[in-house]
């Protein structure tokens, strides 16, 4: 049979200093003694730190005020950090010639930050500036949510294809589906079978992973289909909002 352990409550008068008003006060401390062994020691309840209910209420008010101050300090710290990241994005991610005129057109402002978009229109209408403005808006939202600055995966179509070619020679192209990809001037590349297959695989992966994509092109839908084929353009049409810039 297991041995029954006796226990009893003990009391002791103590003196403490109120942590709110600084007044010395007396109180009865309680402890629990387990009558085991030759020299049992009581387990005391936590000592009192306030002298009255009023001081207890004042302490809670003080703690709430301190928490509010801490929260405001953290908000300011986060805001300052975000401004630092925005400067980093503007000065070190965006290509120098495109760091001005980054105002979004109305059709784009209404779209979600992570929307996939195909921008079409004649040469010289500012499609590349608009693509950078969209990437900047997305990058700032990414930095705010993740507390880090994303890489700028911004390529002209010929440059992206050249990087893909080099990847077969051991130079991997890392196009994270967590990042926004921008393909500028789609349709200027020579549409070989290899080119169309690589572009389709790249765009289809982003479609399946719901990864954001921005495409600019000088061609309209009919011209783009004639150059790159129905399969690739149909995939773009499924995943992208079409915005015309004239």
mmCIF file of C-alpha atoms in Angstrom:
data_model
loop_
_atom_site.group_PDB
_atom_site.id
_atom_site.type_symbol
_atom_site.label_atom_id
_atom_site.label_comp_id
_atom_site.label_asym_id
_atom_site.label_seq_id
_atom_site.Cartn_x
_atom_site.Cartn_y
_atom_site.Cartn_z
ATOM 1 C CA UNK A 1 0.000 0.000 0.000
ATOM 2 C CA UNK A 2 1.193 3.515 -0.732
ATOM 3 C CA UNK A 3 2.010 5.687 2.271
ATOM 4 C CA UNK A 4 -0.384 8.558 2.986
ATOM 5 C CA UNK A 5 1.458 11.887 3.040
ATOM 6 C CA UNK A 6 0.122 14.357 5.557
ATOM 7 C CA UNK A 7 0.063 18.052 4.810
ATOM 8 C CA UNK A 8 -0.951 21.217 6.596
ATOM 9 C CA UNK A 9 -1.241 24.930 6.002
ATOM 10 C CA UNK A 10 1.110 27.267 7.843
ATOM 11 C CA UNK A 11 0.944 31.028 8.171
ATOM 12 C CA UNK A 12 3.585 33.645 8.806
ATOM 13 C CA UNK A 13 3.399 37.384 9.234
ATOM 14 C CA UNK A 14 5.676 39.202 6.810
ATOM 15 C CA UNK A 15 6.594 42.725 5.760
ATOM 16 C CA UNK A 16 6.917 43.903 2.165
ATOM 17 C CA UNK A 17 7.189 47.117 0.167
ATOM 18 C CA UNK A 18 4.418 47.910 -2.304
ATOM 19 C CA UNK A 19 5.839 48.027 -5.839
ATOM 20 C CA UNK A 20 3.219 50.617 -6.850
ATOM 21 C CA UNK A 21 3.108 53.226 -4.059
ATOM 22 C CA UNK A 22 6.287 52.299 -2.156
ATOM 23 C CA UNK A 23 4.505 51.841 1.181
ATOM 24 C CA UNK A 24 5.735 49.185 3.623
ATOM 25 C CA UNK A 25 2.910 46.866 4.659
ATOM 26 C CA UNK A 26 2.362 43.675 6.626
ATOM 27 C CA UNK A 27 0.514 40.608 5.384
ATOM 28 C CA UNK A 28 -0.038 36.986 6.335
ATOM 29 C CA UNK A 29 1.920 34.622 4.106
ATOM 30 C CA UNK A 30 0.582 31.114 3.602
ATOM 31 C CA UNK A 31 2.557 27.974 2.942
ATOM 32 C CA UNK A 32 1.903 24.284 2.502
ATOM 33 C CA UNK A 33 3.954 21.781 4.502
ATOM 34 C CA UNK A 34 4.254 18.117 3.516
ATOM 35 C CA UNK A 35 5.005 16.187 6.719
ATOM 36 C CA UNK A 36 7.714 13.975 5.268
ATOM 37 C CA UNK A 37 11.217 13.583 6.667
ATOM 38 C CA UNK A 38 12.831 15.066 9.721
ATOM 39 C CA UNK A 39 12.871 18.694 8.629
ATOM 40 C CA UNK A 40 9.877 19.509 6.423
ATOM 41 C CA UNK A 41 9.954 22.910 4.735
ATOM 42 C CA UNK A 42 6.849 24.808 3.670
ATOM 43 C CA UNK A 43 6.148 25.720 0.058
ATOM 44 C CA UNK A 44 5.182 29.376 0.265
ATOM 45 C CA UNK A 45 2.728 31.074 -2.040
ATOM 46 C CA UNK A 46 4.255 33.927 -4.081
ATOM 47 C CA UNK A 47 4.831 36.961 -1.908
ATOM 48 C CA UNK A 48 2.515 39.911 -2.195
ATOM 49 C CA UNK A 49 3.867 42.905 -4.087
ATOM 50 C CA UNK A 50 1.018 45.397 -3.640
ATOM 51 C CA UNK A 51 -0.526 46.712 -0.483
ATOM 52 C CA UNK A 52 -4.164 47.115 -1.573
ATOM 53 C CA UNK A 53 -6.705 46.414 -4.295
ATOM 54 C CA UNK A 54 -6.343 50.013 -5.458
ATOM 55 C CA UNK A 55 -2.622 49.538 -5.974
ATOM 56 C CA UNK A 56 -3.328 46.248 -7.747
ATOM 57 C CA UNK A 57 -5.661 48.065 -10.123
ATOM 58 C CA UNK A 58 -3.082 50.834 -10.570
ATOM 59 C CA UNK A 59 -0.439 48.215 -11.378
ATOM 60 C CA UNK A 60 -2.619 46.680 -14.102
ATOM 61 C CA UNK A 61 -3.262 50.152 -15.514
ATOM 62 C CA UNK A 62 0.466 50.828 -15.484
ATOM 63 C CA UNK A 63 1.215 47.533 -17.199
ATOM 64 C CA UNK A 64 -1.393 48.267 -19.872
ATOM 65 C CA UNK A 65 0.145 51.700 -20.456
ATOM 66 C CA UNK A 66 3.640 50.205 -20.679
ATOM 67 C CA UNK A 67 2.379 47.593 -23.139
ATOM 68 C CA UNK A 68 0.841 50.358 -25.251
ATOM 69 C CA UNK A 69 4.119 52.280 -25.236
ATOM 70 C CA UNK A 70 6.033 49.123 -26.200
ATOM 71 C CA UNK A 71 3.585 48.449 -29.026
ATOM 72 C CA UNK A 72 3.985 51.999 -30.338
ATOM 73 C CA UNK A 73 7.769 51.711 -30.180
ATOM 74 C CA UNK A 74 7.566 48.454 -32.134
ATOM 75 C CA UNK A 75 5.243 50.047 -34.687
ATOM 76 C CA UNK A 76 7.722 52.907 -35.191
ATOM 77 C CA UNK A 77 10.621 50.453 -35.427
ATOM 78 C CA UNK A 78 8.792 48.410 -38.062
ATOM 79 C CA UNK A 79 7.853 51.563 -39.981
ATOM 80 C CA UNK A 80 11.468 52.755 -39.978
ATOM 81 C CA UNK A 81 12.656 49.324 -41.069
ATOM 82 C CA UNK A 82 10.112 49.308 -43.905
ATOM 83 C CA UNK A 83 11.302 52.734 -45.073
ATOM 84 C CA UNK A 84 14.879 51.421 -45.076
ATOM 85 C CA UNK A 85 13.811 48.435 -47.175
ATOM 86 C CA UNK A 86 11.915 50.700 -49.597
ATOM 87 C CA UNK A 87 15.080 52.772 -50.065
ATOM 88 C CA UNK A 88 17.019 49.569 -50.661
ATOM 89 C CA UNK A 89 14.439 48.482 -53.248
ATOM 90 C CA UNK A 90 14.521 51.858 -55.023
ATOM 91 C CA UNK A 91 18.301 52.273 -54.983
ATOM 92 C CA UNK A 92 19.601 48.732 -55.444
ATOM 93 C CA UNK A 93 16.892 46.573 -57.034
ATOM 94 C CA UNK A 94 15.293 48.741 -59.713
ATOM 95 C CA UNK A 95 17.433 49.383 -62.782
ATOM 96 C CA UNK A 96 18.734 53.002 -62.648
ATOM 97 C CA UNK A 97 17.012 54.264 -65.808
ATOM 98 C CA UNK A 98 13.609 53.116 -64.494
ATOM 99 C CA UNK A 99 13.749 54.690 -61.029
ATOM 100 C CA UNK A 100 11.493 57.572 -62.075
ATOM 101 C CA UNK A 101 7.982 57.651 -63.531
ATOM 102 C CA UNK A 102 6.870 54.705 -61.391
ATOM 103 C CA UNK A 103 3.243 55.775 -61.041
ATOM 104 C CA UNK A 104 0.763 52.983 -61.706
ATOM 105 C CA UNK A 105 -1.956 53.429 -64.325
ATOM 106 C CA UNK A 106 -5.551 53.234 -63.112
ATOM 107 C CA UNK A 107 -6.178 49.786 -64.604
ATOM 108 C CA UNK A 108 -3.286 48.366 -62.569
ATOM 109 C CA UNK A 109 -4.035 50.197 -59.307
ATOM 110 C CA UNK A 110 -7.333 48.321 -59.085
ATOM 111 C CA UNK A 111 -5.638 44.902 -59.362
ATOM 112 C CA UNK A 112 -4.337 42.856 -56.414
ATOM 113 C CA UNK A 113 -0.662 43.433 -55.563
ATOM 114 C CA UNK A 114 0.256 39.877 -56.590
ATOM 115 C CA UNK A 115 -1.850 39.814 -59.758
ATOM 116 C CA UNK A 116 -0.319 38.435 -62.955
ATOM 117 C CA UNK A 117 -0.579 40.956 -65.781
ATOM 118 C CA UNK A 118 0.265 41.170 -69.475
ATOM 119 C CA UNK A 119 0.954 44.739 -70.604
ATOM 120 C CA UNK A 120 0.617 45.346 -74.337
ATOM 121 C CA UNK A 121 0.987 48.396 -76.511
ATOM 122 C CA UNK A 122 3.210 50.119 -79.065
ATOM 123 C CA UNK A 123 6.891 50.798 -78.489
ATOM 124 C CA UNK A 124 7.607 53.820 -76.309
ATOM 125 C CA UNK A 125 4.354 53.889 -74.322
ATOM 126 C CA UNK A 126 6.020 53.126 -70.954
ATOM 127 C CA UNK A 127 5.248 49.411 -70.558
ATOM 128 C CA UNK A 128 8.623 48.680 -68.971
ATOM 129 C CA UNK A 129 8.238 51.579 -66.520
ATOM 130 C CA UNK A 130 4.811 50.230 -65.647
ATOM 131 C CA UNK A 131 6.220 46.741 -65.130
ATOM 132 C CA UNK A 132 8.853 48.124 -62.749
ATOM 133 C CA UNK A 133 6.157 50.099 -60.898
ATOM 134 C CA UNK A 134 4.149 46.903 -60.466
ATOM 135 C CA UNK A 135 7.197 44.979 -59.320
ATOM 136 C CA UNK A 136 8.021 47.769 -56.830
ATOM 137 C CA UNK A 137 4.502 47.691 -55.369
ATOM 138 C CA UNK A 138 4.728 43.907 -54.985
ATOM 139 C CA UNK A 139 8.271 44.077 -53.520
ATOM 140 C CA UNK A 140 7.206 46.583 -50.851
ATOM 141 C CA UNK A 141 4.265 44.377 -49.845
ATOM 142 C CA UNK A 142 6.596 41.354 -49.764
ATOM 143 C CA UNK A 143 9.128 43.211 -47.598
ATOM 144 C CA UNK A 144 6.410 44.332 -45.191
ATOM 145 C CA UNK A 145 5.051 40.801 -44.814
ATOM 146 C CA UNK A 146 8.360 38.913 -44.714
ATOM 147 C CA UNK A 147 10.769 41.496 -43.232
ATOM 148 C CA UNK A 148 13.249 40.973 -46.065
ATOM 149 C CA UNK A 149 13.858 42.339 -49.547
ATOM 150 C CA UNK A 150 13.130 40.122 -52.570
ATOM 151 C CA UNK A 151 15.432 39.754 -55.527
ATOM 152 C CA UNK A 152 14.370 41.459 -58.761
ATOM 153 C CA UNK A 153 13.699 38.703 -61.300
ATOM 154 C CA UNK A 154 13.313 41.163 -64.173
ATOM 155 C CA UNK A 155 14.462 39.993 -67.612
ATOM 156 C CA UNK A 156 14.001 40.878 -71.236
ATOM 157 C CA UNK A 157 12.723 37.834 -73.087
ATOM 158 C CA UNK A 158 15.980 37.328 -75.052
ATOM 159 C CA UNK A 159 18.096 37.674 -71.886
ATOM 160 C CA UNK A 160 15.928 35.180 -70.008
ATOM 161 C CA UNK A 161 16.218 32.644 -72.836
ATOM 162 C CA UNK A 162 19.985 33.120 -72.945
ATOM 163 C CA UNK A 163 20.137 32.418 -69.218
ATOM 164 C CA UNK A 164 18.048 29.298 -69.745
ATOM 165 C CA UNK A 165 20.453 28.156 -72.463
ATOM 166 C CA UNK A 166 23.418 28.674 -70.143
ATOM 167 C CA UNK A 167 21.645 26.666 -67.454
ATOM 168 C CA UNK A 168 22.184 23.581 -69.601
ATOM 169 C CA UNK A 169 25.922 24.291 -69.318
ATOM 170 C CA UNK A 170 25.859 24.287 -65.545
ATOM 171 C CA UNK A 171 24.770 27.862 -64.774
ATOM 172 C CA UNK A 172 21.399 27.325 -63.049
ATOM 173 C CA UNK A 173 18.688 29.975 -63.275
ATOM 174 C CA UNK A 174 16.891 30.351 -59.957
ATOM 175 C CA UNK A 175 13.405 31.720 -60.524
ATOM 176 C CA UNK A 176 11.687 31.177 -57.197
ATOM 177 C CA UNK A 177 7.919 30.824 -57.440
ATOM 178 C CA UNK A 178 7.792 32.904 -54.235
ATOM 179 C CA UNK A 179 8.979 35.902 -56.242
ATOM 180 C CA UNK A 180 7.392 37.933 -59.000
ATOM 181 C CA UNK A 181 8.894 37.288 -62.435
ATOM 182 C CA UNK A 182 8.894 40.009 -65.092
ATOM 183 C CA UNK A 183 9.440 39.143 -68.776
ATOM 184 C CA UNK A 184 9.941 42.294 -70.818
ATOM 185 C CA UNK A 185 9.434 42.430 -74.606
ATOM 186 C CA UNK A 186 7.908 38.995 -75.073
ATOM 187 C CA UNK A 187 7.668 38.262 -78.791
ATOM 188 C CA UNK A 188 10.936 39.827 -79.950
ATOM 189 C CA UNK A 189 12.787 36.488 -79.623
ATOM 190 C CA UNK A 190 13.094 34.152 -82.602
ATOM 191 C CA UNK A 191 10.277 31.599 -82.070
ATOM 192 C CA UNK A 192 12.126 28.304 -82.479
ATOM 193 C CA UNK A 193 10.639 25.091 -81.143
ATOM 194 C CA UNK A 194 13.110 25.162 -78.238
ATOM 195 C CA UNK A 195 12.200 28.761 -77.402
ATOM 196 C CA UNK A 196 8.472 28.102 -77.336
ATOM 197 C CA UNK A 197 8.921 24.942 -75.248
ATOM 198 C CA UNK A 198 11.083 26.710 -72.661
ATOM 199 C CA UNK A 199 8.728 29.664 -72.420
ATOM 200 C CA UNK A 200 5.722 27.399 -72.059
ATOM 201 C CA UNK A 201 7.353 25.326 -69.310
ATOM 202 C CA UNK A 202 8.336 28.475 -67.431
ATOM 203 C CA UNK A 203 4.914 30.118 -67.709
ATOM 204 C CA UNK A 204 3.038 26.887 -67.022
ATOM 205 C CA UNK A 205 5.015 26.340 -63.796
ATOM 206 C CA UNK A 206 4.046 29.779 -62.561
ATOM 207 C CA UNK A 207 0.444 29.118 -63.574
ATOM 208 C CA UNK A 208 0.330 25.869 -61.588
ATOM 209 C CA UNK A 209 2.089 27.370 -58.554
ATOM 210 C CA UNK A 210 -0.007 30.575 -58.731
ATOM 211 C CA UNK A 211 3.212 32.574 -58.810
ATOM 212 C CA UNK A 212 2.948 36.209 -59.943
ATOM 213 C CA UNK A 213 4.080 37.089 -63.470
ATOM 214 C CA UNK A 214 4.283 40.326 -65.428
ATOM 215 C CA UNK A 215 4.747 40.264 -69.192
ATOM 216 C CA UNK A 216 5.202 43.203 -71.553
ATOM 217 C CA UNK A 217 4.828 42.920 -75.322
ATOM 218 C CA UNK A 218 4.542 45.141 -78.364
ATOM 219 C CA UNK A 219 2.217 42.601 -80.007
ATOM 220 C CA UNK A 220 -1.546 42.303 -79.751
ATOM 221 C CA UNK A 221 -3.243 39.003 -78.953
ATOM 222 C CA UNK A 222 -3.570 37.894 -82.574
ATOM 223 C CA UNK A 223 0.062 38.728 -83.356
ATOM 224 C CA UNK A 224 1.275 37.011 -80.206
ATOM 225 C CA UNK A 225 -0.618 33.814 -81.071
ATOM 226 C CA UNK A 226 0.798 33.843 -84.587
ATOM 227 C CA UNK A 227 4.331 34.203 -83.221
ATOM 228 C CA UNK A 228 4.326 31.985 -80.130
ATOM 229 C CA UNK A 229 1.433 29.585 -80.721
ATOM 230 C CA UNK A 230 -1.982 28.982 -79.189
ATOM 231 C CA UNK A 231 -0.780 26.799 -76.313
ATOM 232 C CA UNK A 232 1.536 29.386 -74.752
ATOM 233 C CA UNK A 233 -0.739 32.383 -75.356
ATOM 234 C CA UNK A 234 -3.782 30.524 -74.026
ATOM 235 C CA UNK A 235 -1.895 29.812 -70.798
ATOM 236 C CA UNK A 236 -0.987 33.491 -70.515
ATOM 237 C CA UNK A 237 -4.596 34.480 -71.123
ATOM 238 C CA UNK A 238 -5.770 32.140 -68.354
ATOM 239 C CA UNK A 239 -3.428 33.513 -65.713
ATOM 240 C CA UNK A 240 -2.952 37.183 -66.638
ATOM 241 C CA UNK A 241 -5.051 40.317 -66.544
ATOM 242 C CA UNK A 242 -4.666 42.081 -69.900
ATOM 243 C CA UNK A 243 -3.859 45.808 -69.731
ATOM 244 C CA UNK A 244 -3.431 47.892 -72.864
ATOM 245 C CA UNK A 245 -1.095 50.906 -72.700
ATOM 246 C CA UNK A 246 -1.234 53.345 -75.603
#
